[in-house]
mmCIF file of C-alpha atoms in Angstrom:
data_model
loop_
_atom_site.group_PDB
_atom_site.id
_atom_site.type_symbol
_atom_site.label_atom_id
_atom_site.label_comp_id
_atom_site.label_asym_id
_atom_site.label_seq_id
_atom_site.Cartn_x
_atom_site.Cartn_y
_atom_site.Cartn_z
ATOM 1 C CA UNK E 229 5.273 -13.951 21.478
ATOM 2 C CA UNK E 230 7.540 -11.340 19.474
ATOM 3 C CA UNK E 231 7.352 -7.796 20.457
ATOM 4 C CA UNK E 232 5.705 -6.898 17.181
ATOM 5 C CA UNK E 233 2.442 -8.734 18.871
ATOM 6 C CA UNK E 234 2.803 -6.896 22.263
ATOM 7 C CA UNK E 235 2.874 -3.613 21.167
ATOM 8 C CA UNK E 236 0.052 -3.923 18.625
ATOM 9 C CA UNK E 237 -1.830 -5.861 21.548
ATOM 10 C CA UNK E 238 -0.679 -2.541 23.828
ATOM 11 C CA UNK E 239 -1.863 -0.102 21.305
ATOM 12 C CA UNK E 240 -5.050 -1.601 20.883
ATOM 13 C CA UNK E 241 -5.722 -1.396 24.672
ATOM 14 C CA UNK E 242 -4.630 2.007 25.270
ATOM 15 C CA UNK E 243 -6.458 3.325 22.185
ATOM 16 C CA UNK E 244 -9.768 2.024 23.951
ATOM 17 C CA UNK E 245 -8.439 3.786 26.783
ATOM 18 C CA UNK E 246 -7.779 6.802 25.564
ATOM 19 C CA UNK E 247 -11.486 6.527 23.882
ATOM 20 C CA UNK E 248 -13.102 6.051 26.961
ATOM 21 C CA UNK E 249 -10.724 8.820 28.688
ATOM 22 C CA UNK E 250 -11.529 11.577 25.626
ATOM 23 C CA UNK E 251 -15.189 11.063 25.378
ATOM 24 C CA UNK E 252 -15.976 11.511 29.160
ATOM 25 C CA UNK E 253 -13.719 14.616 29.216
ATOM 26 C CA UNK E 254 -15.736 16.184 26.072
ATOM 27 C CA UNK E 255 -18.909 15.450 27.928
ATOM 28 C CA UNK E 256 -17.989 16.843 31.220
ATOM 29 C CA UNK E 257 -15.984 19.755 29.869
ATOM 30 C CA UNK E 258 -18.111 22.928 29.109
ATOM 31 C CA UNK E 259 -17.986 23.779 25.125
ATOM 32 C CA UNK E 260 -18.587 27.258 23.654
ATOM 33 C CA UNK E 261 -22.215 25.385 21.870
ATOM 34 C CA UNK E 262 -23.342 23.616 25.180
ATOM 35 C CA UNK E 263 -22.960 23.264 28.713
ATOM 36 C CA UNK E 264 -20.855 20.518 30.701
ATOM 37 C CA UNK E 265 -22.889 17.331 31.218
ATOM 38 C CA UNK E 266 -22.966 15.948 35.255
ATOM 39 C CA UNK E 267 -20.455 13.017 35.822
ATOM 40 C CA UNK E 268 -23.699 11.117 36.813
ATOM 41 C CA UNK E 269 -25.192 11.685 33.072
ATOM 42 C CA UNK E 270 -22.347 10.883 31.964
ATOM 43 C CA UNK E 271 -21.963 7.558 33.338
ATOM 44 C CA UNK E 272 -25.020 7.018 32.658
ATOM 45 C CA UNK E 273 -25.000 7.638 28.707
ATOM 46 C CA UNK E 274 -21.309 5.459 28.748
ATOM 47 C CA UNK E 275 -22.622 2.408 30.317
ATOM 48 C CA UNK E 276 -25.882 2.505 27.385
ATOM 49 C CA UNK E 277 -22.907 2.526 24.584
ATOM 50 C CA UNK E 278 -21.052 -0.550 26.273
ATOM 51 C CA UNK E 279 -20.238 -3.130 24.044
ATOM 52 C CA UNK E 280 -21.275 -0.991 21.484
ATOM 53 C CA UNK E 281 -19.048 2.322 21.429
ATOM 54 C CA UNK E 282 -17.010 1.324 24.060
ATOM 55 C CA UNK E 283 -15.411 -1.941 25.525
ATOM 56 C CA UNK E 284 -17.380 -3.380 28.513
ATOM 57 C CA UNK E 285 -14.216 -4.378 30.607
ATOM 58 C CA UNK E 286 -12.099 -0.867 30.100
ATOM 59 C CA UNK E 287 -15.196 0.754 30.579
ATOM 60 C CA UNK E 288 -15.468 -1.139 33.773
ATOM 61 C CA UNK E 289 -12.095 -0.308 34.546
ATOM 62 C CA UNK E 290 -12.287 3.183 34.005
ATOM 63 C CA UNK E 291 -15.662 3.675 35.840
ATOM 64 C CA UNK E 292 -13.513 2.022 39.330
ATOM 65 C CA UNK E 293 -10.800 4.842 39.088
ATOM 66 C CA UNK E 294 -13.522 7.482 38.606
ATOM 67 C CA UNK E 295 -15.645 6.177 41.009
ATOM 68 C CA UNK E 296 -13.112 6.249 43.945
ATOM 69 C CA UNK E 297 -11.861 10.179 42.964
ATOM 70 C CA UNK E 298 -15.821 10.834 42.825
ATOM 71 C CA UNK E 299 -17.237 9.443 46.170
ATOM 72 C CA UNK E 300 -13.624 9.404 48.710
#
C-alpha cells in the first residue's frame, strides 16, 4: 500500500470524525437564534441520521467516548 492510499484512507476517516465531532458541538452549544439542545436529544437525533448523515461505526465510536465523560 503506498502512502498516497493511507493518507487519503486517513482523511476520509477523520473527516467523518470531525463531522460527527462538529455537528454534536453545534447542537449542544447555545446559538444567538436558539437554545443548546440536551446531550440526550442529541444522541437521540444522531443515532436517527446513522447510515444516513453519519457513519454507523464512527458514530458508534464516538457515542463510547461520550458516553464514559457523560455517566463516570
Amino acid at each position: 500500500i503506498s502512502a498516497y492510499v493511507l493518507l487519503k484512507s486517513n482523511r476520509r476517516k477523520m473527516a467523518k470524525i470531525i463531522k460527527i465531532a462538529s455537528s454534536f458541538d453545534s447542537h449542544t452549544s447555545e446559538k444567538p437564534y436558539r437554545k443548546a439542545q440536551s446531550v440526550y436529544e442529541v444522541i437521540q437525533m444522531m443515532w436517527d441520521k446513522a447510515g444516513k448523515e453519519f457513519d454507523k461505526e464512527t458514530l458508534a465510536a464516538f457515542m463510547t467516548l461520550i458516553s464514559k465523560d457523560i455517566f463516570d
